PDB file of C-alpha atoms in Angstrom:
ATOM      1  CA  UNK A   1      -1.826 -28.023  -7.518  1.00 37.00           C
ATOM      2  CA  UNK A   2      -0.549 -27.655 -11.094  1.00 41.00           C
ATOM      3  CA  UNK A   3      -3.573 -25.778 -11.936  1.00 46.00           C
ATOM      4  CA  UNK A   4      -3.467 -23.409  -9.074  1.00 44.00           C
ATOM      5  CA  UNK A   5       0.285 -22.616 -10.197  1.00 50.00           C
ATOM      6  CA  UNK A   6      -0.895 -21.283 -13.495  1.00 80.00           C
ATOM      7  CA  UNK A   7      -3.391 -18.914 -12.027  1.00 85.00           C
ATOM      8  CA  UNK A   8      -2.506 -15.295 -12.672  1.00 88.00           C
ATOM      9  CA  UNK A   9      -4.301 -14.212  -9.403  1.00 90.00           C
ATOM     10  CA  UNK A  10      -6.546 -15.928  -6.832  1.00 92.00           C
ATOM     11  CA  UNK A  11      -9.626 -17.682  -8.053  1.00 94.00           C
ATOM     12  CA  UNK A  12     -12.931 -16.380  -7.006  1.00 95.00           C
ATOM     13  CA  UNK A  13     -14.103 -18.226  -4.077  1.00 94.00           C
ATOM     14  CA  UNK A  14     -17.644 -19.664  -4.012  1.00 94.00           C
ATOM     15  CA  UNK A  15     -18.387 -17.707  -1.021  1.00 92.00           C
ATOM     16  CA  UNK A  16     -17.550 -14.633  -2.713  1.00 91.00           C
ATOM     17  CA  UNK A  17     -15.317 -13.426   0.352  1.00 89.00           C
ATOM     18  CA  UNK A  18     -12.694 -12.331  -2.264  1.00 92.00           C
ATOM     19  CA  UNK A  19     -15.099 -10.882  -4.884  1.00 93.00           C
ATOM     20  CA  UNK A  20     -14.165  -7.333  -4.763  1.00 91.00           C
ATOM     21  CA  UNK A  21     -10.265  -7.804  -5.184  1.00 91.00           C
ATOM     22  CA  UNK A  22     -11.054 -10.388  -7.762  1.00 94.00           C
ATOM     23  CA  UNK A  23     -13.029  -7.973  -9.770  1.00 93.00           C
ATOM     24  CA  UNK A  24     -10.056  -5.745  -9.640  1.00 90.00           C
ATOM     25  CA  UNK A  25      -7.546  -8.340 -10.653  1.00 93.00           C
ATOM     26  CA  UNK A  26      -9.888  -9.637 -13.555  1.00 95.00           C
ATOM     27  CA  UNK A  27     -10.127  -6.066 -15.075  1.00 94.00           C
ATOM     28  CA  UNK A  28      -6.579  -5.401 -14.915  1.00 94.00           C
ATOM     29  CA  UNK A  29      -5.611  -8.753 -16.521  1.00 95.00           C
ATOM     30  CA  UNK A  30      -8.287  -8.594 -19.038  1.00 96.00           C
ATOM     31  CA  UNK A  31      -7.046  -4.868 -20.047  1.00 95.00           C
ATOM     32  CA  UNK A  32      -3.510  -5.988 -20.269  1.00 95.00           C
ATOM     33  CA  UNK A  33      -4.691  -8.955 -22.642  1.00 94.00           C
ATOM     34  CA  UNK A  34      -6.554  -6.564 -24.821  1.00 95.00           C
ATOM     35  CA  UNK A  35      -9.824  -8.149 -23.894  1.00 95.00           C
ATOM     36  CA  UNK A  36     -11.230  -5.414 -21.537  1.00 94.00           C
ATOM     37  CA  UNK A  37     -14.200  -4.673 -23.871  1.00 94.00           C
ATOM     38  CA  UNK A  38     -15.384  -8.181 -23.636  1.00 95.00           C
ATOM     39  CA  UNK A  39     -17.007  -7.524 -20.349  1.00 95.00           C
ATOM     40  CA  UNK A  40     -18.833  -4.203 -21.325  1.00 92.00           C
ATOM     41  CA  UNK A  41     -22.591  -4.401 -22.385  1.00 89.00           C
ATOM     42  CA  UNK A  42     -21.895  -2.557 -25.705  1.00 86.00           C
ATOM     43  CA  UNK A  43     -18.692  -3.671 -27.403  1.00 87.00           C
ATOM     44  CA  UNK A  44     -17.430  -4.778 -30.727  1.00 89.00           C
ATOM     45  CA  UNK A  45     -15.103  -7.570 -29.446  1.00 91.00           C
ATOM     46  CA  UNK A  46     -14.736 -10.505 -31.978  1.00 93.00           C
ATOM     47  CA  UNK A  47     -16.021 -13.913 -31.152  1.00 93.00           C
ATOM     48  CA  UNK A  48     -12.424 -15.010 -30.692  1.00 95.00           C
ATOM     49  CA  UNK A  49     -11.653 -12.445 -28.098  1.00 95.00           C
ATOM     50  CA  UNK A  50     -14.907 -13.227 -26.198  1.00 94.00           C
ATOM     51  CA  UNK A  51     -13.928 -16.749 -26.195  1.00 95.00           C
ATOM     52  CA  UNK A  52     -10.639 -16.116 -24.860  1.00 95.00           C
ATOM     53  CA  UNK A  53     -12.020 -13.828 -22.203  1.00 95.00           C
ATOM     54  CA  UNK A  54     -14.704 -16.494 -21.127  1.00 95.00           C
ATOM     55  CA  UNK A  55     -11.845 -19.156 -20.894  1.00 94.00           C
ATOM     56  CA  UNK A  56      -9.746 -16.768 -18.843  1.00 95.00           C
ATOM     57  CA  UNK A  57     -12.546 -15.855 -16.430  1.00 96.00           C
ATOM     58  CA  UNK A  58     -13.765 -19.429 -16.012  1.00 95.00           C
ATOM     59  CA  UNK A  59     -10.196 -20.415 -15.152  1.00 94.00           C
ATOM     60  CA  UNK A  60     -10.113 -17.936 -12.343  1.00 95.00           C
ATOM     61  CA  UNK A  61     -13.227 -19.338 -10.726  1.00 95.00           C
ATOM     62  CA  UNK A  62     -13.495 -21.857  -7.835  1.00 94.00           C
ATOM     63  CA  UNK A  63     -14.167 -25.140  -9.378  1.00 92.00           C
ATOM     64  CA  UNK A  64     -17.610 -25.360  -7.766  1.00 92.00           C
ATOM     65  CA  UNK A  65     -18.524 -21.939  -9.004  1.00 93.00           C
ATOM     66  CA  UNK A  66     -17.129 -22.688 -12.368  1.00 93.00           C
ATOM     67  CA  UNK A  67     -19.507 -25.679 -12.809  1.00 93.00           C
ATOM     68  CA  UNK A  68     -22.530 -23.363 -12.253  1.00 94.00           C
ATOM     69  CA  UNK A  69     -21.604 -21.139 -15.222  1.00 93.00           C
ATOM     70  CA  UNK A  70     -20.277 -23.783 -17.657  1.00 90.00           C
ATOM     71  CA  UNK A  71     -23.369 -23.035 -19.935  1.00 91.00           C
ATOM     72  CA  UNK A  72     -22.685 -19.467 -20.401  1.00 91.00           C
ATOM     73  CA  UNK A  73     -20.960 -18.360 -23.687  1.00 91.00           C
ATOM     74  CA  UNK A  74     -20.745 -14.602 -23.271  1.00 94.00           C
ATOM     75  CA  UNK A  75     -18.201 -13.070 -20.853  1.00 95.00           C
ATOM     76  CA  UNK A  76     -20.284 -10.075 -20.330  1.00 96.00           C
ATOM     77  CA  UNK A  77     -23.156 -12.403 -18.998  1.00 95.00           C
ATOM     78  CA  UNK A  78     -20.818 -14.122 -16.718  1.00 96.00           C
ATOM     79  CA  UNK A  79     -19.440 -10.740 -15.471  1.00 96.00           C
ATOM     80  CA  UNK A  80     -22.998  -9.450 -14.861  1.00 95.00           C
ATOM     81  CA  UNK A  81     -24.064 -12.792 -13.170  1.00 96.00           C
ATOM     82  CA  UNK A  82     -21.262 -12.604 -10.792  1.00 96.00           C
ATOM     83  CA  UNK A  83     -21.923  -8.937  -9.986  1.00 94.00           C
ATOM     84  CA  UNK A  84     -25.592  -9.623  -9.234  1.00 94.00           C
ATOM     85  CA  UNK A  85     -24.578 -12.436  -7.047  1.00 94.00           C
ATOM     86  CA  UNK A  86     -21.821 -10.817  -4.994  1.00 93.00           C
ATOM     87  CA  UNK A  87     -21.979  -7.015  -5.526  1.00 90.00           C
ATOM     88  CA  UNK A  88     -24.084  -6.843  -2.132  1.00 91.00           C
ATOM     89  CA  UNK A  89     -20.764  -7.452  -0.235  1.00 88.00           C
ATOM     90  CA  UNK A  90     -19.985  -3.932  -0.794  1.00 89.00           C
ATOM     91  CA  UNK A  91     -22.899  -3.091   1.684  1.00 89.00           C
ATOM     92  CA  UNK A  92     -21.076  -5.034   4.345  1.00 88.00           C
ATOM     93  CA  UNK A  93     -17.291  -3.757   3.427  1.00 90.00           C
ATOM     94  CA  UNK A  94     -17.945  -0.309   2.785  1.00 92.00           C
ATOM     95  CA  UNK A  95     -19.521   0.695   6.272  1.00 93.00           C
ATOM     96  CA  UNK A  96     -16.808  -0.955   8.205  1.00 93.00           C
ATOM     97  CA  UNK A  97     -13.945   0.640   5.993  1.00 94.00           C
ATOM     98  CA  UNK A  98     -15.712   3.994   6.498  1.00 95.00           C
ATOM     99  CA  UNK A  99     -15.796   3.348  10.354  1.00 95.00           C
ATOM    100  CA  UNK A 100     -12.079   2.145  10.269  1.00 96.00           C
ATOM    101  CA  UNK A 101     -11.211   5.438   8.502  1.00 95.00           C
ATOM    102  CA  UNK A 102     -13.064   7.622  10.704  1.00 95.00           C
ATOM    103  CA  UNK A 103     -11.401   6.247  13.887  1.00 95.00           C
ATOM    104  CA  UNK A 104      -7.991   5.910  12.334  1.00 95.00           C
ATOM    105  CA  UNK A 105      -5.236   7.907  14.302  1.00 94.00           C
ATOM    106  CA  UNK A 106      -1.571   8.012  13.818  1.00 92.00           C
ATOM    107  CA  UNK A 107      -1.091   8.321  17.615  1.00 91.00           C
ATOM    108  CA  UNK A 108      -2.582   4.813  18.108  1.00 93.00           C
ATOM    109  CA  UNK A 109       0.481   3.185  16.166  1.00 92.00           C
ATOM    110  CA  UNK A 110       3.826   2.343  17.652  1.00 90.00           C
ATOM    111  CA  UNK A 111       5.499   3.009  14.197  1.00 91.00           C
ATOM    112  CA  UNK A 112       4.917   5.087  11.108  1.00 91.00           C
ATOM    113  CA  UNK A 113       5.160   1.683   8.938  1.00 93.00           C
ATOM    114  CA  UNK A 114       2.368   0.299  11.071  1.00 94.00           C
ATOM    115  CA  UNK A 115       0.070   3.191  10.513  1.00 94.00           C
ATOM    116  CA  UNK A 116       0.989   3.452   6.733  1.00 94.00           C
ATOM    117  CA  UNK A 117       0.152  -0.251   6.343  1.00 95.00           C
ATOM    118  CA  UNK A 118      -3.211   0.294   7.907  1.00 95.00           C
ATOM    119  CA  UNK A 119      -3.937   3.590   5.702  1.00 95.00           C
ATOM    120  CA  UNK A 120      -3.311   1.663   2.473  1.00 93.00           C
ATOM    121  CA  UNK A 121      -5.365  -1.509   3.718  1.00 93.00           C
ATOM    122  CA  UNK A 122      -8.333   0.726   4.415  1.00 94.00           C
ATOM    123  CA  UNK A 123      -8.366   2.996   1.420  1.00 94.00           C
ATOM    124  CA  UNK A 124      -7.746  -0.197  -0.792  1.00 90.00           C
ATOM    125  CA  UNK A 125     -11.187  -1.328   0.590  1.00 91.00           C
ATOM    126  CA  UNK A 126     -12.948   2.013   0.007  1.00 92.00           C
ATOM    127  CA  UNK A 127     -11.552   1.924  -3.456  1.00 90.00           C
ATOM    128  CA  UNK A 128     -12.858  -1.433  -4.024  1.00 87.00           C
ATOM    129  CA  UNK A 129     -16.214   0.000  -2.985  1.00 88.00           C
ATOM    130  CA  UNK A 130     -16.092   2.937  -5.334  1.00 87.00           C
ATOM    131  CA  UNK A 131     -14.786   5.488  -2.610  1.00 90.00           C
ATOM    132  CA  UNK A 132     -11.273   6.243  -3.574  1.00 88.00           C
ATOM    133  CA  UNK A 133      -9.310   8.548  -1.176  1.00 91.00           C
ATOM    134  CA  UNK A 134      -6.945  11.407  -2.489  1.00 93.00           C
ATOM    135  CA  UNK A 135      -3.701  12.899  -1.201  1.00 94.00           C
ATOM    136  CA  UNK A 136      -5.441  15.559   0.749  1.00 94.00           C
ATOM    137  CA  UNK A 137      -7.810  13.173   2.596  1.00 94.00           C
ATOM    138  CA  UNK A 138      -4.730  11.052   3.560  1.00 95.00           C
ATOM    139  CA  UNK A 139      -2.466  14.038   4.567  1.00 94.00           C
ATOM    140  CA  UNK A 140      -5.167  15.525   6.744  1.00 93.00           C
ATOM    141  CA  UNK A 141      -5.872  12.235   8.505  1.00 94.00           C
ATOM    142  CA  UNK A 142      -2.102  11.933   9.528  1.00 92.00           C
ATOM    143  CA  UNK A 143      -1.394  15.583  10.307  1.00 91.00           C
ATOM    144  CA  UNK A 144      -4.211  15.805  12.507  1.00 91.00           C
ATOM    145  CA  UNK A 145      -4.072  12.688  14.448  1.00 91.00           C
ATOM    146  CA  UNK A 146      -0.814  13.175  15.967  1.00 88.00           C
ATOM    147  CA  UNK A 147      -0.573  12.735  19.881  1.00 82.00           C
ATOM    148  CA  UNK A 148      -1.207  15.884  21.764  1.00 79.00           C
ATOM    149  CA  UNK A 149       2.325  15.898  23.137  1.00 79.00           C
ATOM    150  CA  UNK A 150       3.577  16.330  19.590  1.00 77.00           C
ATOM    151  CA  UNK A 151       1.611  19.369  18.626  1.00 78.00           C
ATOM    152  CA  UNK A 152       4.590  21.359  17.855  1.00 78.00           C
ATOM    153  CA  UNK A 153       5.969  18.788  15.383  1.00 80.00           C
ATOM    154  CA  UNK A 154       2.518  18.597  13.812  1.00 83.00           C
ATOM    155  CA  UNK A 155       2.381  22.295  13.180  1.00 84.00           C
ATOM    156  CA  UNK A 156       5.906  22.204  11.750  1.00 86.00           C
ATOM    157  CA  UNK A 157       5.024  19.435   9.459  1.00 85.00           C
ATOM    158  CA  UNK A 158       1.771  21.189   8.614  1.00 85.00           C
ATOM    159  CA  UNK A 159       3.693  24.458   7.625  1.00 86.00           C
ATOM    160  CA  UNK A 160       5.913  22.287   5.190  1.00 87.00           C
ATOM    161  CA  UNK A 161       2.933  22.250   2.906  1.00 89.00           C
ATOM    162  CA  UNK A 162       3.088  18.690   1.738  1.00 91.00           C
ATOM    163  CA  UNK A 163       1.076  17.848  -1.370  1.00 92.00           C
ATOM    164  CA  UNK A 164       1.626  14.271  -1.445  1.00 94.00           C
ATOM    165  CA  UNK A 165       1.004  11.901   1.462  1.00 94.00           C
ATOM    166  CA  UNK A 166       3.981   9.612   0.290  1.00 93.00           C
ATOM    167  CA  UNK A 167       6.186  12.906   0.926  1.00 94.00           C
ATOM    168  CA  UNK A 168       4.848  13.282   4.438  1.00 92.00           C
ATOM    169  CA  UNK A 169       5.383   9.527   5.111  1.00 93.00           C
ATOM    170  CA  UNK A 170       8.963   9.611   4.000  1.00 93.00           C
ATOM    171  CA  UNK A 171       9.685  12.580   5.943  1.00 90.00           C
ATOM    172  CA  UNK A 172       8.242  10.934   9.226  1.00 91.00           C
ATOM    173  CA  UNK A 173      10.105   7.670   8.596  1.00 91.00           C
ATOM    174  CA  UNK A 174      13.387   9.520   8.301  1.00 89.00           C
ATOM    175  CA  UNK A 175      12.570  11.390  11.444  1.00 86.00           C
ATOM    176  CA  UNK A 176      11.632   8.044  13.152  1.00 84.00           C
ATOM    177  CA  UNK A 177      14.922   6.456  12.249  1.00 84.00           C
ATOM    178  CA  UNK A 178      16.714   9.195  13.362  1.00 75.00           C
ATOM    179  CA  UNK A 179      15.165   9.211  16.723  1.00 70.00           C
ATOM    180  CA  UNK A 180      15.615   5.573  17.085  1.00 65.00           C
ATOM    181  CA  UNK A 181      19.261   5.990  16.498  1.00 58.00           C
ATOM    182  CA  UNK A 182      19.741   8.663  19.147  1.00 56.00           C
ATOM    183  CA  UNK A 183      17.910   6.434  21.529  1.00 61.00           C
ATOM    184  CA  UNK A 184      20.050   3.525  20.765  1.00 61.00           C
ATOM    185  CA  UNK A 185      23.241   5.585  21.067  1.00 60.00           C
ATOM    186  CA  UNK A 186      21.838   7.085  24.450  1.00 51.00           C
ATOM    187  CA  UNK A 187      21.099   3.659  25.828  1.00 59.00           C
ATOM    188  CA  UNK A 188      24.544   2.540  24.835  1.00 58.00           C
ATOM    189  CA  UNK A 189      26.112   5.554  26.486  1.00 55.00           C
ATOM    190  CA  UNK A 190      23.709   7.180  28.979  1.00 57.00           C
ATOM    191  CA  UNK A 191      24.399  10.566  30.290  1.00 55.00           C
ATOM    192  CA  UNK A 192      27.133  10.580  33.042  1.00 53.00           C
ATOM    193  CA  UNK A 193      28.320   7.044  31.956  1.00 52.00           C
ATOM    194  CA  UNK A 194      31.493   8.048  29.948  1.00 50.00           C
ATOM    195  CA  UNK A 195      34.686   7.392  31.750  1.00 50.00           C
ATOM    196  CA  UNK A 196      36.638  10.474  32.669  1.00 43.00           C
ATOM    197  CA  UNK A 197      39.653  11.097  30.489  1.00 47.00           C
ATOM    198  CA  UNK A 198      43.030  10.180  31.999  1.00 44.00           C
ATOM    199  CA  UNK A 199      45.539  12.994  32.162  1.00 39.00           C
ATOM    200  CA  UNK A 200      48.472  12.302  29.990  1.00 42.00           C
ATOM    201  CA  UNK A 201      51.008  12.280  32.898  1.00 36.00           C
ATOM    202  CA  UNK A 202      54.292  10.001  32.941  1.00 44.00           C
ATOM    203  CA  UNK A 203      54.897   8.023  36.013  1.00 40.00           C
ATOM    204  CA  UNK A 204      57.447   9.447  38.269  1.00 39.00           C
ATOM    205  CA  UNK A 205      59.786   7.111  40.025  1.00 46.00           C
ATOM    206  CA  UNK A 206      60.519   8.842  43.543  1.00 42.00           C
ATOM    207  CA  UNK A 207      63.869   7.183  43.654  1.00 48.00           C
ATOM    208  CA  UNK A 208      65.090   8.987  40.544  1.00 44.00           C
ATOM    209  CA  UNK A 209      64.140  12.163  41.662  1.00 44.00           C
ATOM    210  CA  UNK A 210      67.120  14.392  42.483  1.00 46.00           C
ATOM    211  CA  UNK A 211      67.247  15.900  45.916  1.00 46.00           C
ATOM    212  CA  UNK A 212      67.367  19.384  46.386  1.00 44.00           C
ATOM    213  CA  UNK A 213      70.209  20.854  48.477  1.00 42.00           C
TER     214      UNK A 213
END
């Protein structure tokens, strides 16, 4: 457990199931440590930097997997070997992510947050497979998958001319929260449930009235 706590990101499993996100994490961390060039075929990295990169990469491999590559001394060779071993996973992940994106519809989700989470999960998988989505793609997907009953709203949001997906989602989240508040107030005080306002009349004691003569 002590070794696991020192990992900067999840170790590459021998099954390779987490290979695609592992590659991204490894590239980011090596770059942050100034060791990004060590995994490139043509580089001028020093022997010391290559050794540091090798130690770092091996440390972030599953123990069983690490034992298979202990004889390698060059981080580029290790990187290439892992790529040859696991890169075929893209062939399985990419078609599934494409299919999910194709059938993704805003109207199928109960909340904007749930839809937004699904969007980023899918585009993350596409990005890992070399097919990143841009704001235009994400805006089009959201704007044109409104429920048919909300076509007027869809047109209104489209006319606003959003350039960033995040701006549209922020607007939709605010609208959703506003609608939820209105519904909550309505449920607390349904139409016709408010009591009639009492007339501000004083109580008259018949005995105190003066008789007219």
